[in-house]
Amino acid sequence: MTDQNSAQKPVVKTGGSLSGSFRDQFRSASLWDHLASPARIWRSKISWRITITVFLTILTVQAVVLVVTASDFKTQKLHEMRQLARVFVISSLGDSDNQLTAPLTQEAADRLFSETMISGISIYGLDYNLIQVYGETVVLRPSASTDATLQQLSASNRFYEVVLRSHEIRRPYHIAVKLYTAGIAPQINQHIQQSILIIMLLSGFVTSVLMLVLGQWLLEPVMVLRNNLLSAAQNPEKPDVRRPRRETRDEIGMALRIANDLIRQNAHNLRKLRSQAEDKIHKLAYYDNLTGLPNRTFFLEKLDDNIRHRVAEEERRLAVFAIDLDHFKDINDTMGHEFGDKLLEAIGKRLVKALPAGSLISRASADEFTAMVVLKEEHSDTATLVDQIFNAMAEPVSILHERFQVRVSIGVAHSPDDGMEARQILKNADIALNRAKEEGRDTVRYYSEDFDLAVQQRFQMLRDLRMALEENQLRLHFHPQFDLRSGQLIGAEALLRWWCPDNSKEGGRFISPADFIPVAEQSGLIVPIGEWVLKTACKINKQWQDKGLPPFRMAVNISGVQFHRADIVALTAQALKESGLDPKWLELEVTESVFMENMQVAIDILNQLHQLGVELAVDDFGTGYSSLSYLRQFPIDRLKIDQSFIRNALINNDDRMIAKTIITLGHSLNLKVIAEGVETVEHEEFLKAEGCDEVQGFKYTKPLPQDQMREYVINHNRTMAQNTTLKVIEDKNA
Ligand code: C2E
Ligand code: MG
Ligand code: MG
């Protein structure tokens, strides 16, 4: 099918540089035909210009020719008059003897005047003397000086005078004749009118023929070319390219063909470019650059599709897996981003391999993958698929000559069981994943409505916690720390308590920091809370000192979020300044996780804190992921053995070994070692035997409110003093 035959209307974009009126005209396909029709060609500007130019040119040439021929015509007519006059005159001259004196009789002259156009005659002898005169006076007269044919037109053009020489009339005299020219003018006029008519007809005819030829061979192809170019400008990707009704192989035909080819080629290239760009945009919008897997947007669309068709219509069951790499951030930070990228790529490939064909695997965020499997009979057990994923991760991944063991946490949600809305299902899988991560990682959790409830509760808790901060519902309790050998109270850890008022008969209840600190950390609320804790702890410690209590160290927990997101150095300096507490009576407890985020930044911050004069302890030591080599680089004063090792030291050999190793390691690095979670005498004895420096635990007391703590310190010091006195007396007695 040729372009011309194509039924497709030219698609006109609203943009473009062409005038609106033309665009409107161009919208109609039938108008196109009109544009290239002969009528249109004749009405075209170029056509008019050529027509008028050709017509006027022919007219001008003909007019010049007419002027020339009209003059010739007049000359010829005058000549004919002269010849006629000669004939009349000769026939009127008699052959009498008195020819020389009276060649013409009055009678003959009168006849001439009445019957011919002759109105006057003067006859001269050969000596040029006047012999006879009849009728009107003839001004022209022969002379010897000129032999030429004498003739002249009167100024008014009414008379024409000629001299007939003797040899012309074959008589021995010359005759001057005056002739009326009245008969010539109409003839000349008629001649001119006829000529003009012919000229007009000829010009019209020539112009018409020329225009027909030009129209077909030049104007129509040019019009078609113009329309094709307009169409290409309007709609470059799908121009309505047409051919003239008769194609020629001349220069114009060739030019049109080349132009049409170029327009089509351009349209083809543009379409190709657009489709490539669309492909690229589609890829960018729907695929992950790194792994080449679909992204979250694509996944959600497909999930929605599958829920509507496979689940709703075909009544199939569908499982969605949210898969998260455990500790990917740590891996990325310690091994570098190149390594992290390669790891993600490898994991993506493994997941694709692990799940059955037809599954959709996507990379949803940095280290989270999602998978969707429409369950068939043989895969109806989602647990089998989960096993396949875990098995795929079992083999260490080899990257940059390193073998790396990857662990993942998985959350699973089903449709229709857990919802019929794509976002809901994915959210539920994420909730299950979070549960898996909270409950130790490297595990799977299947979504249950209770999880949802837990999430709701968290949101509620966050709202309440915000209010708690504003309404002073936060308190500090203090957990004493002792020198293990002397039993001296050497410090206290400030522990946050949230007194949440309710309708119970107690008027409220304490919420454990273990419950609300993670929520505060996730929401960033830990920053203002931590600020309050630090300032309050410093203030209380200084108050105790001012009231005469022997000074001791106040340990304050600093969350990783607070350490990296807030200016902890400035805050500490401010808390010390505001309270007036000597920095040596303040200790900050940080967990190993703060070293993992950004080692260099952590070293800088710790150094600055140390320069303030405060002490630094590593809390929950032994539970973190970090290597021991970092210890040397940090300005730390104290290792705090996690209570889980102490609790299990007497029943679990591994934990006992870990506790022992931490004490030895701490001492080898010149650090003090404090054990928390000391609940029994056996714990204390074990730690004494291993040379641990300091202790904290329920064996001595539970964490105490401010007033009770003060009393506790006073009582403890009193007891210590009594014991010392008793010992001195005993020693003396001994
Ligand atoms: P942590 O810093 O390791 O604090 C020690 C926790 O162990 C305290 O629990 C303390 O009451 C408990 N503990 C100490 N000795 C014994 C013992 O012998 N037996 C038992 N069963 N428990 C013992 P608490 O007060 O519930 O605090 C839990 C965690 O909450 C803290 O662990 C700390 O990580 C966090 N936390 C508490 N207060 C703050 C705070 O002000 N800021 C920040 N960022 N975190 C805090
Ligand atoms: Mg602590
Ligand atoms: Mg601890």
Tab-separated table of N, CA, C and O in Angstrom, residues 296 299-301 303-304 307 318-323 362 364 368-372 410-415 417-438 445-459:
chain	number	residue	atom	x	y	z
A	296	ARG	N	10.348	-2.173	42.628
A	296	ARG	CA	9.158	-2.272	43.464
A	296	ARG	C	7.895	-1.869	42.692
A	296	ARG	O	6.853	-2.510	42.818
A	299	PHE	N	6.924	-4.604	40.440
A	299	PHE	CA	6.458	-5.719	41.263
A	299	PHE	C	5.017	-5.472	41.719
A	299	PHE	O	4.160	-6.351	41.624
A	300	LEU	N	4.783	-4.248	42.188
A	300	LEU	CA	3.429	-3.924	42.674
A	300	LEU	C	2.393	-4.035	41.561
A	300	LEU	O	1.294	-4.560	41.767
A	301	GLU	N	2.754	-3.549	40.361
A	301	GLU	CA	1.811	-3.628	39.234
A	301	GLU	C	1.481	-5.077	38.911
A	301	GLU	O	0.326	-5.442	38.701
A	303	LEU	N	1.856	-7.648	40.841
A	303	LEU	CA	1.163	-8.268	41.973
A	303	LEU	C	-0.330	-7.949	41.897
A	303	LEU	O	-1.188	-8.827	42.051
A	304	ASP	N	-0.605	-6.703	41.610
A	304	ASP	CA	-1.989	-6.261	41.479
A	304	ASP	C	-2.693	-7.059	40.371
A	304	ASP	O	-3.813	-7.552	40.549
A	307	ILE	N	-3.255	-10.648	41.489
A	307	ILE	CA	-4.323	-10.785	42.486
A	307	ILE	C	-5.676	-10.712	41.782
A	307	ILE	O	-6.588	-11.489	42.061
A	318	LEU	N	-1.514	-17.136	46.281
A	318	LEU	CA	-0.281	-16.470	45.861
A	318	LEU	C	0.546	-16.124	47.112
A	318	LEU	O	-0.012	-15.733	48.134
A	319	ALA	N	1.852	-16.355	47.016
A	319	ALA	CA	2.708	-16.050	48.167
A	319	ALA	C	3.651	-14.912	47.810
A	319	ALA	O	4.204	-14.875	46.708
A	320	VAL	N	3.800	-13.964	48.728
A	320	VAL	CA	4.754	-12.868	48.531
A	320	VAL	C	5.828	-12.969	49.613
A	320	VAL	O	5.512	-13.110	50.790
A	321	PHE	N	7.087	-12.940	49.157
A	321	PHE	CA	8.220	-13.067	50.080
A	321	PHE	C	8.968	-11.744	50.125
A	321	PHE	O	9.311	-11.195	49.073
A	322	ALA	N	9.190	-11.241	51.332
A	322	ALA	CA	10.071	-10.079	51.505
A	322	ALA	C	11.362	-10.630	52.090
A	322	ALA	O	11.363	-11.243	53.156
A	323	ILE	N	12.461	-10.446	51.318
A	323	ILE	CA	13.735	-11.094	51.713
A	323	ILE	C	14.772	-10.008	51.969
A	323	ILE	O	15.039	-9.177	51.090
A	362	SER	N	12.004	-9.239	42.498
A	362	SER	CA	12.364	-7.834	42.271
A	362	SER	C	13.279	-7.365	43.393
A	362	SER	O	13.338	-7.973	44.462
A	364	ALA	N	13.486	-4.525	45.854
A	364	ALA	CA	12.539	-3.520	46.343
A	364	ALA	C	13.255	-2.309	46.919
A	364	ALA	O	12.807	-1.185	46.767
A	368	GLU	N	16.714	-5.250	50.134
A	368	GLU	CA	15.506	-6.054	50.254
A	368	GLU	C	15.023	-6.495	48.878
A	368	GLU	O	14.905	-5.703	47.950
A	369	PHE	N	14.799	-7.788	48.771
A	369	PHE	CA	14.245	-8.348	47.549
A	369	PHE	C	12.821	-8.792	47.847
A	369	PHE	O	12.487	-9.113	48.984
A	370	THR	N	11.980	-8.759	46.797
A	370	THR	CA	10.645	-9.315	46.992
A	370	THR	C	10.427	-10.364	45.919
A	370	THR	O	10.973	-10.256	44.810
A	371	ALA	N	9.663	-11.389	46.250
A	371	ALA	CA	9.367	-12.438	45.272
A	371	ALA	C	7.889	-12.748	45.355
A	371	ALA	O	7.268	-12.631	46.419
A	372	MET	N	7.325	-13.108	44.202
A	372	MET	CA	5.910	-13.455	44.168
A	372	MET	C	5.781	-14.788	43.437
A	372	MET	O	6.338	-14.965	42.352
A	410	ILE	N	13.341	-13.617	56.181
A	410	ILE	CA	12.240	-13.669	55.213
A	410	ILE	C	10.910	-13.417	55.910
A	410	ILE	O	10.647	-13.959	56.987
A	411	GLY	N	10.092	-12.580	55.272
A	411	GLY	CA	8.715	-12.390	55.729
A	411	GLY	C	7.797	-12.867	54.620
A	411	GLY	O	8.052	-12.595	53.452
A	412	VAL	N	6.738	-13.586	54.976
A	412	VAL	CA	5.847	-14.125	53.947
A	412	VAL	C	4.413	-13.682	54.219
A	412	VAL	O	3.956	-13.687	55.363
A	413	ALA	N	3.728	-13.297	53.139
A	413	ALA	CA	2.291	-13.014	53.244
A	413	ALA	C	1.600	-13.686	52.062
A	413	ALA	O	2.237	-13.913	51.021
A	414	HIS	N	0.344	-14.045	52.248
A	414	HIS	CA	-0.387	-14.742	51.189
A	414	HIS	C	-1.607	-13.944	50.737
A	414	HIS	O	-2.179	-13.191	51.516
A	415	SER	N	-1.971	-14.153	49.502
A	415	SER	CA	-3.262	-13.645	49.028
A	415	SER	C	-4.044	-14.863	48.538
A	415	SER	O	-3.449	-15.726	47.883
A	417	ASP	N	-5.396	-15.018	51.645
A	417	ASP	CA	-5.403	-15.128	53.105
A	417	ASP	C	-5.165	-13.809	53.831
A	417	ASP	O	-5.879	-13.455	54.761
A	418	ASP	N	-4.113	-13.049	53.382
A	418	ASP	CA	-3.725	-11.852	54.123
A	418	ASP	C	-4.144	-10.570	53.418
A	418	ASP	O	-3.651	-9.484	53.753
A	419	GLY	N	-4.987	-10.680	52.432
A	419	GLY	CA	-5.476	-9.477	51.753
A	419	GLY	C	-5.631	-9.686	50.262
A	419	GLY	O	-5.130	-10.664	49.701
A	420	MET	N	-6.342	-8.732	49.656
A	420	MET	CA	-6.568	-8.812	48.213
A	420	MET	C	-6.084	-7.533	47.541
A	420	MET	O	-6.457	-7.210	46.434
A	421	GLU	N	-5.227	-6.816	48.262
A	421	GLU	CA	-4.743	-5.553	47.709
A	421	GLU	C	-3.216	-5.611	47.690
A	421	GLU	O	-2.578	-5.939	48.697
A	422	ALA	N	-2.634	-5.314	46.510
A	422	ALA	CA	-1.192	-5.529	46.328
A	422	ALA	C	-0.355	-4.851	47.415
A	422	ALA	O	0.512	-5.481	48.028
A	423	ARG	N	-0.634	-3.562	47.653
A	423	ARG	CA	0.176	-2.843	48.643
A	423	ARG	C	0.035	-3.453	50.034
A	423	ARG	O	1.002	-3.523	50.801
A	424	GLN	N	-1.193	-3.884	50.315
A	424	GLN	CA	-1.456	-4.479	51.620
A	424	GLN	C	-0.641	-5.759	51.808
A	424	GLN	O	0.007	-5.962	52.843
A	425	ILE	N	-0.644	-6.588	50.746
A	425	ILE	CA	0.080	-7.874	50.827
A	425	ILE	C	1.568	-7.614	51.025
A	425	ILE	O	2.226	-8.239	51.867
A	426	LEU	N	2.086	-6.660	50.252
A	426	LEU	CA	3.514	-6.374	50.345
A	426	LEU	C	3.845	-5.806	51.728
A	426	LEU	O	4.875	-6.152	52.329
A	427	LYS	N	2.962	-4.958	52.216
A	427	LYS	CA	3.172	-4.373	53.541
A	427	LYS	C	3.168	-5.485	54.609
A	427	LYS	O	4.014	-5.497	55.507
A	428	ASN	N	2.223	-6.434	54.441
A	428	ASN	CA	2.143	-7.527	55.401
A	428	ASN	C	3.404	-8.400	55.359
A	428	ASN	O	3.901	-8.845	56.396
A	429	ALA	N	3.907	-8.627	54.132
A	429	ALA	CA	5.157	-9.405	54.014
A	429	ALA	C	6.286	-8.650	54.704
A	429	ALA	O	7.148	-9.242	55.367
A	430	ASP	N	6.295	-7.294	54.580
A	430	ASP	CA	7.323	-6.475	55.233
A	430	ASP	C	7.198	-6.534	56.751
A	430	ASP	O	8.208	-6.566	57.466
A	431	ILE	N	5.936	-6.519	57.219
A	431	ILE	CA	5.718	-6.604	58.672
A	431	ILE	C	6.264	-7.939	59.184
A	431	ILE	O	6.972	-8.004	60.205
A	432	ALA	N	5.989	-9.005	58.434
A	432	ALA	CA	6.490	-10.330	58.823
A	432	ALA	C	8.013	-10.353	58.793
A	432	ALA	O	8.660	-10.941	59.663
A	433	LEU	N	8.578	-9.655	57.784
A	433	LEU	CA	10.043	-9.594	57.679
A	433	LEU	C	10.634	-8.877	58.895
A	433	LEU	O	11.631	-9.331	59.474
A	434	ASN	N	10.020	-7.758	59.259
A	434	ASN	CA	10.517	-7.024	60.427
A	434	ASN	C	10.483	-7.912	61.657
A	434	ASN	O	11.388	-7.877	62.502
A	435	ARG	N	9.421	-8.675	61.746
A	435	ARG	CA	9.300	-9.601	62.873
A	435	ARG	C	10.468	-10.600	62.857
A	435	ARG	O	11.100	-10.873	63.868
A	436	ALA	N	10.762	-11.114	61.664
A	436	ALA	CA	11.864	-12.084	61.522
A	436	ALA	C	13.185	-11.452	61.951
A	436	ALA	O	14.005	-12.072	62.618
A	437	LYS	N	13.359	-10.162	61.568
A	437	LYS	CA	14.612	-9.492	61.914
A	437	LYS	C	14.697	-9.231	63.412
A	437	LYS	O	15.741	-9.390	64.024
A	438	GLU	N	13.561	-8.828	63.972
A	438	GLU	CA	13.552	-8.562	65.418
A	438	GLU	C	13.804	-9.835	66.210
A	438	GLU	O	14.396	-9.801	67.278
A	445	ARG	N	9.302	-15.512	59.013
A	445	ARG	CA	8.060	-15.336	59.755
A	445	ARG	C	6.920	-15.207	58.752
A	445	ARG	O	7.077	-14.554	57.717
A	446	TYR	N	5.809	-15.868	59.065
A	446	TYR	CA	4.629	-15.773	58.212
A	446	TYR	C	3.711	-14.739	58.810
A	446	TYR	O	3.493	-14.729	60.029
A	447	TYR	N	3.185	-13.889	57.970
A	447	TYR	CA	2.369	-12.793	58.469
A	447	TYR	C	1.175	-13.307	59.272
A	447	TYR	O	0.535	-14.282	58.901
A	448	SER	N	0.918	-12.636	60.381
A	448	SER	CA	-0.279	-12.950	61.134
A	448	SER	C	-0.879	-11.617	61.583
A	448	SER	O	-0.156	-10.618	61.697
A	449	GLU	N	-2.184	-11.610	61.818
A	449	GLU	CA	-2.828	-10.334	62.151
A	449	GLU	C	-2.279	-9.739	63.442
A	449	GLU	O	-2.322	-8.533	63.638
A	450	ASP	N	-1.745	-10.615	64.315
A	450	ASP	CA	-1.161	-10.115	65.568
A	450	ASP	C	-0.015	-9.153	65.283
A	450	ASP	O	0.212	-8.190	66.002
A	451	PHE	N	0.727	-9.462	64.189
A	451	PHE	CA	1.856	-8.590	63.838
A	451	PHE	C	1.342	-7.192	63.579
A	451	PHE	O	1.934	-6.190	63.960
A	452	ASP	N	0.227	-7.171	62.878
A	452	ASP	CA	-0.369	-5.900	62.513
A	452	ASP	C	-0.712	-5.124	63.769
A	452	ASP	O	-0.471	-3.920	63.868
A	453	LEU	N	-1.244	-5.874	64.715
A	453	LEU	CA	-1.618	-5.283	65.985
A	453	LEU	C	-0.385	-4.689	66.655
A	453	LEU	O	-0.411	-3.574	67.178
A	454	ALA	N	0.717	-5.456	66.561
A	454	ALA	CA	1.965	-4.992	67.172
A	454	ALA	C	2.413	-3.697	66.521
A	454	ALA	O	2.883	-2.776	67.193
A	455	VAL	N	2.256	-3.615	65.184
A	455	VAL	CA	2.643	-2.396	64.470
A	455	VAL	C	1.771	-1.233	64.923
A	455	VAL	O	2.265	-0.138	65.194
A	456	GLN	N	0.462	-1.499	65.033
A	456	GLN	CA	-0.453	-0.462	65.500
A	456	GLN	C	-0.031	0.024	66.879
A	456	GLN	O	-0.017	1.225	67.159
A	457	GLN	N	0.330	-0.950	67.705
A	457	GLN	CA	0.724	-0.594	69.079
A	457	GLN	C	1.968	0.278	69.078
A	457	GLN	O	2.106	1.202	69.875
A	458	ARG	N	2.860	-0.047	68.139
A	458	ARG	CA	4.085	0.743	68.056
A	458	ARG	C	3.778	2.191	67.719
A	458	ARG	O	4.354	3.120	68.279
A	459	PHE	N	2.879	2.353	66.741
A	459	PHE	CA	2.493	3.715	66.359
A	459	PHE	C	1.880	4.451	67.541
A	459	PHE	O	2.171	5.617	67.805
